[in-house]
Coordinates of C-alpha atoms (C1' of nucleotides) in Angstrom, one line a residue:
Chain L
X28 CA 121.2 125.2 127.1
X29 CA 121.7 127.4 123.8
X30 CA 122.9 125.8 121.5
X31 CA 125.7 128.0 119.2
X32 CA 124.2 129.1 116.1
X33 CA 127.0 128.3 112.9
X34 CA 125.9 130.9 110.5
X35 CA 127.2 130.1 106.9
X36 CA 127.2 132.8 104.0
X37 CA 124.3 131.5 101.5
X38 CA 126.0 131.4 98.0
X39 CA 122.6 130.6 95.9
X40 CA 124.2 131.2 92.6
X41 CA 126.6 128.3 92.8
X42 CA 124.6 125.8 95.4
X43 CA 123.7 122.5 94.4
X44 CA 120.6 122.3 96.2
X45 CA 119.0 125.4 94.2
X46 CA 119.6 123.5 91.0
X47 CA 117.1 120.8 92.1
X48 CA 114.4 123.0 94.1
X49 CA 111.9 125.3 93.3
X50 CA 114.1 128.1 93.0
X51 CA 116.1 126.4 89.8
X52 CA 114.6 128.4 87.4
X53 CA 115.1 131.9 88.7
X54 CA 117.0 134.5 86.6
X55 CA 120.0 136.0 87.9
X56 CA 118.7 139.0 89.7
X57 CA 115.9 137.0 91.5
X58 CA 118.7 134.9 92.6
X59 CA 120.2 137.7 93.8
X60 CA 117.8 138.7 95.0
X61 CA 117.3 135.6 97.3
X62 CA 120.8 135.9 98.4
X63 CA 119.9 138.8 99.8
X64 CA 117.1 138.0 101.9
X65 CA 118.8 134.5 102.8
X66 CA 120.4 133.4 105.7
X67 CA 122.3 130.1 106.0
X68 CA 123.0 127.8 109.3
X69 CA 124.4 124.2 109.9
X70 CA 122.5 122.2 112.0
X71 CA 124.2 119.2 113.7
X72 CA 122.9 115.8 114.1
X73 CA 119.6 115.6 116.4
X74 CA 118.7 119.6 116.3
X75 CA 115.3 120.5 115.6
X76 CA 114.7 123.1 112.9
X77 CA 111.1 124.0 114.1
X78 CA 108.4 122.9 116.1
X79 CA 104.9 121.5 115.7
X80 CA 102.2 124.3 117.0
X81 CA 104.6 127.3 116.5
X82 CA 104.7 130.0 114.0
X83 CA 106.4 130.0 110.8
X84 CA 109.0 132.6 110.8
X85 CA 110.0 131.6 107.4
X86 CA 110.9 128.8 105.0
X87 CA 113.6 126.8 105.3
X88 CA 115.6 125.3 102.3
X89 CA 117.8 122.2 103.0
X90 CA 121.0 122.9 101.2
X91 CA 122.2 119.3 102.1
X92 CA 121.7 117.1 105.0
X93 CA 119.1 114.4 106.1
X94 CA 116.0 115.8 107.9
X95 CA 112.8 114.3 109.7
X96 CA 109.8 115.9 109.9
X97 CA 106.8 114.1 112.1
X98 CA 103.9 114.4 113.8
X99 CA 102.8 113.6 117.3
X100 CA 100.6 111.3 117.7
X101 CA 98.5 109.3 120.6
X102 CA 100.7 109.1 123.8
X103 CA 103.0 111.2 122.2
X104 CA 104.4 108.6 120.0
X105 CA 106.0 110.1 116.5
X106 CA 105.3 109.5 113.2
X107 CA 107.5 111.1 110.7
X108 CA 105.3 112.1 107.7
X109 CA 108.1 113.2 105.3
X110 CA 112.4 113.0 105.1
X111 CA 113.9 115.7 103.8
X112 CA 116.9 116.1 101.3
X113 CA 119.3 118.3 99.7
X114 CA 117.2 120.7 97.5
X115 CA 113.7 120.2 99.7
X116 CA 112.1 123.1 101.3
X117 CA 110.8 122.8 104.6
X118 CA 107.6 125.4 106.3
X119 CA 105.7 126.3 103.2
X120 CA 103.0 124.6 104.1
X121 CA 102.6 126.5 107.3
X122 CA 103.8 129.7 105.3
X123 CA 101.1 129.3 102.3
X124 CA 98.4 127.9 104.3
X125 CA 98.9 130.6 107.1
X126 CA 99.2 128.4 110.0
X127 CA 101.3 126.6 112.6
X128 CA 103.6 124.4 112.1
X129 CA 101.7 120.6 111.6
X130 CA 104.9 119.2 112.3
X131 CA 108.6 119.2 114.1
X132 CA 111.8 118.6 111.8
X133 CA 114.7 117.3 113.5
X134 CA 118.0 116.4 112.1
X135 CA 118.9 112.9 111.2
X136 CA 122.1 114.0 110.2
X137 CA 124.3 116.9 110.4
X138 CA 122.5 119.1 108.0
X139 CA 122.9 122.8 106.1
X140 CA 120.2 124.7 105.9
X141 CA 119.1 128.3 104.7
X142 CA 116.6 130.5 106.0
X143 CA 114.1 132.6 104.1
X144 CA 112.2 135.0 106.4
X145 CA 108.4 135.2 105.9
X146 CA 107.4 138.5 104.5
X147 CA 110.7 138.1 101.9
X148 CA 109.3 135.2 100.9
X149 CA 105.7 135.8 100.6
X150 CA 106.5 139.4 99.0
X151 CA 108.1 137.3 95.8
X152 CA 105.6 134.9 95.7
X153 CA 103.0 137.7 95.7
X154 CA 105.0 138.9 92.4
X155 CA 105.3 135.9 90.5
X156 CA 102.8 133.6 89.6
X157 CA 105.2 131.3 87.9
X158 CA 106.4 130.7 91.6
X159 CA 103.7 130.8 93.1
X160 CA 102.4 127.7 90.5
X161 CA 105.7 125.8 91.3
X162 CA 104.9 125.8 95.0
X163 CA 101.2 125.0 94.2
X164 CA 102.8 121.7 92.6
X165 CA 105.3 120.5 94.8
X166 CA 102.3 120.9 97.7
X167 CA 100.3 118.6 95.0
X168 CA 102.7 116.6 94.8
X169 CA 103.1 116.1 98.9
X170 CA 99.0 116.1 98.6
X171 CA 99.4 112.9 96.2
X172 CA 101.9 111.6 98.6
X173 CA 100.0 111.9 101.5
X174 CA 96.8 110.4 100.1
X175 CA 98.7 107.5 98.9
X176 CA 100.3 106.9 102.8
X177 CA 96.6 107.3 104.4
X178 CA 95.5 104.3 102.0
X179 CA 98.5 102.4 102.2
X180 CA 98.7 103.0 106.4
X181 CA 95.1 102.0 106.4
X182 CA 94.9 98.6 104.3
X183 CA 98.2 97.5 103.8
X184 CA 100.2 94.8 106.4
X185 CA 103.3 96.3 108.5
X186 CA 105.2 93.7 106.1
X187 CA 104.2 95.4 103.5
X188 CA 104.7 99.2 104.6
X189 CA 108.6 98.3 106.7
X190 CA 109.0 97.1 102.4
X191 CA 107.8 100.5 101.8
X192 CA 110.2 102.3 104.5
X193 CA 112.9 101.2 103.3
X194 CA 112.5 102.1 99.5
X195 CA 111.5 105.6 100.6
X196 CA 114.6 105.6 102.7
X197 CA 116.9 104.3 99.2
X198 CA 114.4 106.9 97.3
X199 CA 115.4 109.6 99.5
X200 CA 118.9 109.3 100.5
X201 CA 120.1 106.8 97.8
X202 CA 122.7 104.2 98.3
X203 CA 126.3 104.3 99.2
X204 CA 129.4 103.8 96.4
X205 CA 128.8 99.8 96.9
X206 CA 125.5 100.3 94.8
X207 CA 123.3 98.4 98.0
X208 CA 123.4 99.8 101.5
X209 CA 120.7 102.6 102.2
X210 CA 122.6 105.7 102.9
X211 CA 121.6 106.9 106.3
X212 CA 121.4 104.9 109.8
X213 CA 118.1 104.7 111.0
X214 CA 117.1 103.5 114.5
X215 CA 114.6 100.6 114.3
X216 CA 112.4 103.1 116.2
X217 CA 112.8 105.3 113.4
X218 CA 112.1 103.1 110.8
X219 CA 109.2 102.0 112.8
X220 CA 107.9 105.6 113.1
X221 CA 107.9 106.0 109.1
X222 CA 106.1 102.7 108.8
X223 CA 103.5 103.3 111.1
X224 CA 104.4 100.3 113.9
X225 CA 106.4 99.5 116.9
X226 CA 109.9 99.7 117.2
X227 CA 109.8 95.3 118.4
X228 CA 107.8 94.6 115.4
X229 CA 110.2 96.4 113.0
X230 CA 113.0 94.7 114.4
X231 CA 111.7 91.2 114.0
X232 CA 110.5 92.2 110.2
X233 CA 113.9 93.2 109.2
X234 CA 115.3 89.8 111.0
X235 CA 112.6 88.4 108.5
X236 CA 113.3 89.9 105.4
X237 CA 117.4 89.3 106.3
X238 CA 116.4 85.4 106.7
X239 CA 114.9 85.7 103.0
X240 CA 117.8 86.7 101.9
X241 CA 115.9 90.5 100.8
X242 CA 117.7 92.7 103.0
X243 CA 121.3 92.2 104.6
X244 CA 122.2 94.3 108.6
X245 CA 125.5 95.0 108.8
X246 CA 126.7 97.0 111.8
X247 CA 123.8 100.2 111.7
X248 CA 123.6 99.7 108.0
X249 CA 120.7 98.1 106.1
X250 CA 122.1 96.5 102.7
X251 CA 119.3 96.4 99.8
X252 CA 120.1 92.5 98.4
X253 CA 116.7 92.7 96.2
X254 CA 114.7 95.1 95.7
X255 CA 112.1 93.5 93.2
X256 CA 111.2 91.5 96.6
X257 CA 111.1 95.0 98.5
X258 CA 108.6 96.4 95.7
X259 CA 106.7 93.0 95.6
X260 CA 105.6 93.7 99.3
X261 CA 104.6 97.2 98.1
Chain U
X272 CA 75.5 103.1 78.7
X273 CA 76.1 106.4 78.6
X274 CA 74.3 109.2 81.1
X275 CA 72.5 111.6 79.9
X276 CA 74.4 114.8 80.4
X277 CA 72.2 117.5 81.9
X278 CA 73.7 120.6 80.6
X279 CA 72.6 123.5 83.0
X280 CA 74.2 127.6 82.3
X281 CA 76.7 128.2 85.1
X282 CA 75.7 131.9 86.9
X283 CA 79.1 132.6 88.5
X284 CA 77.6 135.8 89.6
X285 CA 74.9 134.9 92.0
X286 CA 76.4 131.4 92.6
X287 CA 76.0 131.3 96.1
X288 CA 78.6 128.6 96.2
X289 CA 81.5 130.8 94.9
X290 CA 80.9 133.2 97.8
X291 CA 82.5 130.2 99.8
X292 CA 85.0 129.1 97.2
X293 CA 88.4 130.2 96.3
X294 CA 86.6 132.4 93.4
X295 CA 85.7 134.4 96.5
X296 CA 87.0 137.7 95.7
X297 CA 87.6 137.9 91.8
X298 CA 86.0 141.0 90.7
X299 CA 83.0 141.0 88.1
X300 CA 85.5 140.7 84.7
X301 CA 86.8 137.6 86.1
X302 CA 83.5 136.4 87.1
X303 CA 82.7 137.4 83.7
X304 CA 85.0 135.2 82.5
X305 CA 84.7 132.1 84.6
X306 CA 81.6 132.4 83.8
X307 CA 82.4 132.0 80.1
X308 CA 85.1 129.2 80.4
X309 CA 83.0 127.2 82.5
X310 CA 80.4 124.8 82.1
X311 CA 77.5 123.6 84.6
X312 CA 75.7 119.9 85.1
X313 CA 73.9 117.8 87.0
X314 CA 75.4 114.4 88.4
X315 CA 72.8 111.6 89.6
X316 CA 73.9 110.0 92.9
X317 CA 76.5 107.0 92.0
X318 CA 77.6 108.4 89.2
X319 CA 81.3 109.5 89.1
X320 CA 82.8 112.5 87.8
X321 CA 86.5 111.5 87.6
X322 CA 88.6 108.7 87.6
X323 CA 92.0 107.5 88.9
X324 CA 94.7 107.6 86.8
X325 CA 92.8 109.6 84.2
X326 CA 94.2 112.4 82.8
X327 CA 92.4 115.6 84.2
X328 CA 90.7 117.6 81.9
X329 CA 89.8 120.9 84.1
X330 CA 89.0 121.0 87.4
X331 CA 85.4 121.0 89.1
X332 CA 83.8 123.2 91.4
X333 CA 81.2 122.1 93.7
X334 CA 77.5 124.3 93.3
X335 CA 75.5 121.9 95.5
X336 CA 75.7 118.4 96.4
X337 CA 77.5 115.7 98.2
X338 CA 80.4 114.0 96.9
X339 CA 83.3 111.1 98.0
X340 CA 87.0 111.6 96.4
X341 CA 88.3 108.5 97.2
X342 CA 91.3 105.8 96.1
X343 CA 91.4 102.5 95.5
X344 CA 94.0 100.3 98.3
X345 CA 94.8 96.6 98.5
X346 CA 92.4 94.3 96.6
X347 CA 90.2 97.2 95.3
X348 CA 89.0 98.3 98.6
X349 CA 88.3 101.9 99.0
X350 CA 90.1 104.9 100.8
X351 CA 87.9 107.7 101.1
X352 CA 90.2 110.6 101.1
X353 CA 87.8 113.6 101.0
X354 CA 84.4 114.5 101.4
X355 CA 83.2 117.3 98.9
X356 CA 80.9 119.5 99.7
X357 CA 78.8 122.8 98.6
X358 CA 82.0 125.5 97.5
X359 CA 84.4 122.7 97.1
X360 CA 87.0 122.9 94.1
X361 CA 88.2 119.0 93.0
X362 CA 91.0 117.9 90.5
X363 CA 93.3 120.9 91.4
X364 CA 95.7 118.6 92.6
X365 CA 95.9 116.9 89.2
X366 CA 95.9 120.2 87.1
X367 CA 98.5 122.1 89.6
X368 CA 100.7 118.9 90.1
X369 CA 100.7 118.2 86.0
X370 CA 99.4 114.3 86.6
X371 CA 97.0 112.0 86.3
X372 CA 93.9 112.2 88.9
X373 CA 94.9 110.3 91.8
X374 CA 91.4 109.4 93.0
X375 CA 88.4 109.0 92.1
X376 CA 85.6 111.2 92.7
X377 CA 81.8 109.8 92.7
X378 CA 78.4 111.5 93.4
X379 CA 77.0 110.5 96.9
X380 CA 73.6 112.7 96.7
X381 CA 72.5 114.3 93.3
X382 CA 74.9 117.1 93.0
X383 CA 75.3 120.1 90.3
X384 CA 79.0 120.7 89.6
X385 CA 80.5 123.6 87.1
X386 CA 83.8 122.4 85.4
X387 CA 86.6 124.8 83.9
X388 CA 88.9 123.2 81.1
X389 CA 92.3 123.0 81.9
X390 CA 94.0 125.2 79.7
X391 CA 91.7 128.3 80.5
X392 CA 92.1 128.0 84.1
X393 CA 95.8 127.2 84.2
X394 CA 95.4 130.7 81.8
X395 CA 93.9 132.3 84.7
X396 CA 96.5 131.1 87.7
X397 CA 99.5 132.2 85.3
X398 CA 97.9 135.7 84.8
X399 CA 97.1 136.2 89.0
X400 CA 99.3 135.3 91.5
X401 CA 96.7 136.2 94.2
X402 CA 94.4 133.0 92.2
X403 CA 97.8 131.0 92.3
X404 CA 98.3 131.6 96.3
X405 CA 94.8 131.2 97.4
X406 CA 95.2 127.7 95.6
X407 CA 98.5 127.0 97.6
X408 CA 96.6 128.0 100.5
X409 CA 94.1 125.7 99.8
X410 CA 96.6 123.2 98.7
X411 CA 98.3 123.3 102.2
X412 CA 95.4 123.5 104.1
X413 CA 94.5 119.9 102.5
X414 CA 98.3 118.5 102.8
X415 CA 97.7 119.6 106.5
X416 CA 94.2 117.1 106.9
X417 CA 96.2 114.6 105.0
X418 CA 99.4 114.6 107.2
X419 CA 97.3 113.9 110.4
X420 CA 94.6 111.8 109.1
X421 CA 98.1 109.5 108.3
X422 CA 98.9 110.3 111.8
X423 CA 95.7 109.1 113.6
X424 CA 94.6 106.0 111.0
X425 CA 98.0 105.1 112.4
X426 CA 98.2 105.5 115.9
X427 CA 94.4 106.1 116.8
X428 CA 92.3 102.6 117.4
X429 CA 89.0 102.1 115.3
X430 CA 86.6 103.2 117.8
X431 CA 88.3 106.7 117.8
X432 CA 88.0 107.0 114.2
X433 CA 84.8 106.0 114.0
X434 CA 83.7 109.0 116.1
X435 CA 85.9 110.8 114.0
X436 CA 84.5 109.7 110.8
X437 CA 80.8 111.0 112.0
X438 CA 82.6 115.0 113.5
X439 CA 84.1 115.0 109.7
X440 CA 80.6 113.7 108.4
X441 CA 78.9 116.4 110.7
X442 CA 81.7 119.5 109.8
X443 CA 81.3 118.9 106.1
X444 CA 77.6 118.4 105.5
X445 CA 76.0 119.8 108.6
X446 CA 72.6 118.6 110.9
X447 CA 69.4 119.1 109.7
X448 CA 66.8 121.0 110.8
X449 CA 66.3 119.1 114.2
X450 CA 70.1 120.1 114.9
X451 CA 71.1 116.5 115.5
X452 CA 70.6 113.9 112.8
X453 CA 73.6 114.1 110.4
X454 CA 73.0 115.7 106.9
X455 CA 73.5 112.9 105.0
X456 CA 72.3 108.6 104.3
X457 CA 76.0 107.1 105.2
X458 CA 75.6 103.3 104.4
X459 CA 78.0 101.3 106.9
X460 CA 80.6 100.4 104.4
X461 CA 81.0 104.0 103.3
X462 CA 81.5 104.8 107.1
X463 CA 84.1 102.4 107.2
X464 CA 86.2 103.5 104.0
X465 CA 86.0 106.9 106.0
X466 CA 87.2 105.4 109.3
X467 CA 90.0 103.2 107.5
X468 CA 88.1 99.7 108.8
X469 CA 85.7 97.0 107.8
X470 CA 81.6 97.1 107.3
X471 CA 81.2 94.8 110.4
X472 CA 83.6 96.9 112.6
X473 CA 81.8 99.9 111.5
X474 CA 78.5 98.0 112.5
X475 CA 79.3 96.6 115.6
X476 CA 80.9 100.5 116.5
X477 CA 77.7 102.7 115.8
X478 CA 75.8 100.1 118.4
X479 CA 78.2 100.4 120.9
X480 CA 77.7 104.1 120.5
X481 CA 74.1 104.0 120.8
X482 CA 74.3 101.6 123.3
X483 CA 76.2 104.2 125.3
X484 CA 73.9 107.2 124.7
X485 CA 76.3 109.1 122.3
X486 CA 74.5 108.3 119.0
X487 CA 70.8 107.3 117.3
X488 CA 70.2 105.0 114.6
X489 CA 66.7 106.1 113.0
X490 CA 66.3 104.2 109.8
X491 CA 69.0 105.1 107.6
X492 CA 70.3 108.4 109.4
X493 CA 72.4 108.9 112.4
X494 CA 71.6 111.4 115.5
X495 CA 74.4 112.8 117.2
X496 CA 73.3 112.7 120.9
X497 CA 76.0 113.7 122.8
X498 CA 79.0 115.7 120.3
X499 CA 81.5 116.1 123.5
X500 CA 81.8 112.2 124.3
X501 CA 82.2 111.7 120.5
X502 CA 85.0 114.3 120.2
X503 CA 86.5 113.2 123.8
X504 CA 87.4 109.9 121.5
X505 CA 89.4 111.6 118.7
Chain A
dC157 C1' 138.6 100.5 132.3
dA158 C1' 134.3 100.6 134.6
dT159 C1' 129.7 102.1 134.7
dC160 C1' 125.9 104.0 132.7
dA161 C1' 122.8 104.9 129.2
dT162 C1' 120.9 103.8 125.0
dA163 C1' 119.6 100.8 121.5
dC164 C1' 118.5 96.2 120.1
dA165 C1' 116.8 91.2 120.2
dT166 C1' 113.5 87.9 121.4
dG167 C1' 110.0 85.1 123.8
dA168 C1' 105.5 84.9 125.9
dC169 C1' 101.2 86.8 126.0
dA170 C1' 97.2 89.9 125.2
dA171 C1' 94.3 92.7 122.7
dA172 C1' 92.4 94.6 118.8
dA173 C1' 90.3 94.1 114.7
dA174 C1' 89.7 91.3 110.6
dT175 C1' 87.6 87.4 108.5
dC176 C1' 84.1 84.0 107.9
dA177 C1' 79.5 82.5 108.1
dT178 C1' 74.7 83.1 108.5
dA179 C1' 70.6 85.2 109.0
dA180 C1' 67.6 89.1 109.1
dA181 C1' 66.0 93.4 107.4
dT182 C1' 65.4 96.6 104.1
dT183 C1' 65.0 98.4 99.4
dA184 C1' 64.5 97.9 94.5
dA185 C1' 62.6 95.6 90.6
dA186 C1' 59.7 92.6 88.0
Chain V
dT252 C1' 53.0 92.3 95.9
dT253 C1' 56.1 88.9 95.2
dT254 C1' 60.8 88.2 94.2
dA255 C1' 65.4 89.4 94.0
dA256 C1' 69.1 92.2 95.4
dT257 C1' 71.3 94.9 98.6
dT258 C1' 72.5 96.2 103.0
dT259 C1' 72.8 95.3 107.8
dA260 C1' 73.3 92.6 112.2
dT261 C1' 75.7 89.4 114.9
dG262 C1' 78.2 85.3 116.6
dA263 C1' 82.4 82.5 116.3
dT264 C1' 87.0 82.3 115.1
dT265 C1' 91.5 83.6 113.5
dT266 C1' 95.0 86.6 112.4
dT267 C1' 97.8 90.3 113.1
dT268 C1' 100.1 93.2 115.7
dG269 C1' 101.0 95.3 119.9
dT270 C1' 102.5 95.0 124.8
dC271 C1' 105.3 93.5 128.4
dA272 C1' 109.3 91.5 130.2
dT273 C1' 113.9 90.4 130.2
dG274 C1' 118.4 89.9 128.6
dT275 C1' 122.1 91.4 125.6
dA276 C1' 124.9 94.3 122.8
dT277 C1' 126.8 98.7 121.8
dG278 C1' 128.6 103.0 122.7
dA279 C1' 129.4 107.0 125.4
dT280 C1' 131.5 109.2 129.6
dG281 C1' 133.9 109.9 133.7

DNA sequence: CATCATACATGACAAAAATCATAAATTAAA
DNA sequence: TTTAATTTATGATTTTTGTCATGTATGATG
């Protein structure tokens, strides 16, 4: 079934999110600019944005919410390659690279998110090179990322990478007003799918790290009791 | 003891390994001035030409020659990340994303490599936003290779990424002349840094292969027999 | 409230791959 | 060419982690 499509007015000028993404340093026209060529849609809790294999219409930027974005693997299992926040973009890769999506993003959370369409986009990116370099360094920076995983996925113990989930997760989405539960609520499957294992053995790791007194699961919530330990295993 | 640097005069113009760079298209002035920014030299095989955590000085583009970019993991064992060949730009990703290199690059075959300071060629991207985009492009197409290599040293088991260890072997250095044997001496332990496993896994892997018709061992270089059965593994 | 589905916990077991150990082969150096 | 160093081969063993199976908790839905 369709799902109902919640279209929001973008209001670049005054949004958060702009103030931390590429876009921060825009003048006021170009702003306008992108207000203009913007569109703006909530997307509640399990929605997918886009879909690994099709064609980017556009890019999307994540005004706030909490996003997933995987790959499918062997058997169609998932791995999630990146998690989105407020001020991320989303489809550049597949814009600037001129290909297919490489990956599905799916809401963790109900998220708002805008919509640039393709030729806009490209047609001020083709203008300004200043642009053009700060999208040439955030995909470096995913590059570094990326690297960094393929080494760590290949050498390091699933000890060591569910460590590693869960300080991406606090990294990511922060921690709630007590200062030490990870703000989102992440299936053990989930957390599983960022740190590269089964959904059983992620389950009995964060039973371990609980019993050492590293971690604390209250309810759906995972509590952050010490993190040196966290990094130690990292 | 230091190397003996082997100065050589970079000609941009006829350099057959621009054609298939991302200095495809500049017209003659900016060949002109590569040409004068840039500087040309021969690297012995095992020696390196960057390291990790060094602060890049320029980037370096690949005339001819056979290089590994790779990083170090858990108790100094390596990840190799890329394999460089003929056309190849490396330490982009350091320049673009303003950081330290974040592996290391070494020498696998003698190989002649031009190298543009930093501050010229970051001169360069500011001034042409087509340079700027075609290093996105590039940029993504990488972050793409990255994202799924994570994907499959993740899900896929050894023996896949064995097999595809020698298709990436074969894709970036070719056959030779006899349109089987793989363009390049592979010692076992480099295999397995590629493949994400151990020197005896790696072993025990190319025998099975051979054993099963899909691969020859002559001396120190490896015949691909039978491509399809390799690639119906990855 | 009952029932149905989904997510989670946990033990037993199996499989994959790493580690360890040793020897052989190959290559480089004296 | 002899010796030393590096690389490779291979068996035995252990470790890690995944798989399978089953039961429980939790939460949604009629």
């Amino acid at each position: 079934m369709q799902e109902l499509e919640k279209e929001i007015q973008p209001k670049c000028l005054t949004c958060s999110a702009r103030a931390i993404s590429i876009f921060n340093d825009l003048n006021p026209e170009e702003i306008k600019n992108i207000e203009e060529i913007s569109s703006c849609q909530l997307y509640k809790k399990g929605e997918t944005l886009f879909n690994e294999g099709a064609y980017p219409r556009g890019i999307f930027c994540v005004q706030s919410g909490k996003i997933k974005v995987s790959q499918t693997g062997l058997d169609g299992k998932e791995q999630i390659v990146h998690l989105i926040h407020d001020g991320n973009i989303m489809g550049h890769r597949a814009i600037l690279g001129e290909d297919t999506y490489s990956c599905s993003a799916v809401a963790m959370e109900d998220s708002t998110v805008c919509f640039i369409s393709k030729t806009p986009f490209y047609n001020m990116v083709e203008k300004s090179a200043k642009l053009a370099l700060k999208i040439a360094h955030l995909l470096s920076d995913e590059l570094k990322e990326a690297e960094r995983k393929i080494t760590d996925t290949a050498q390091r113990p699933v000890r060591d990478r569910i460590a590693q989930g869960l300080l991406t997760l606090k990294r990511n989405y922060g921690l709630e007003a007590d200062g030490v539960t990870i703000n989102l609520i992440v299936k053990r499957e989930e957390l599983a799918n960022i740190a590269s294992t089964t959904r059983e053995t992620a389950t009995r790791l964060l039973y371990e790290l609980q019993e050492r007194g590293v971690i604390e699961l209250v309810g759906k919530k995972i509590k952050i009791l010490d993190e040196q330990k966290l990094k130690s295993r990292s």
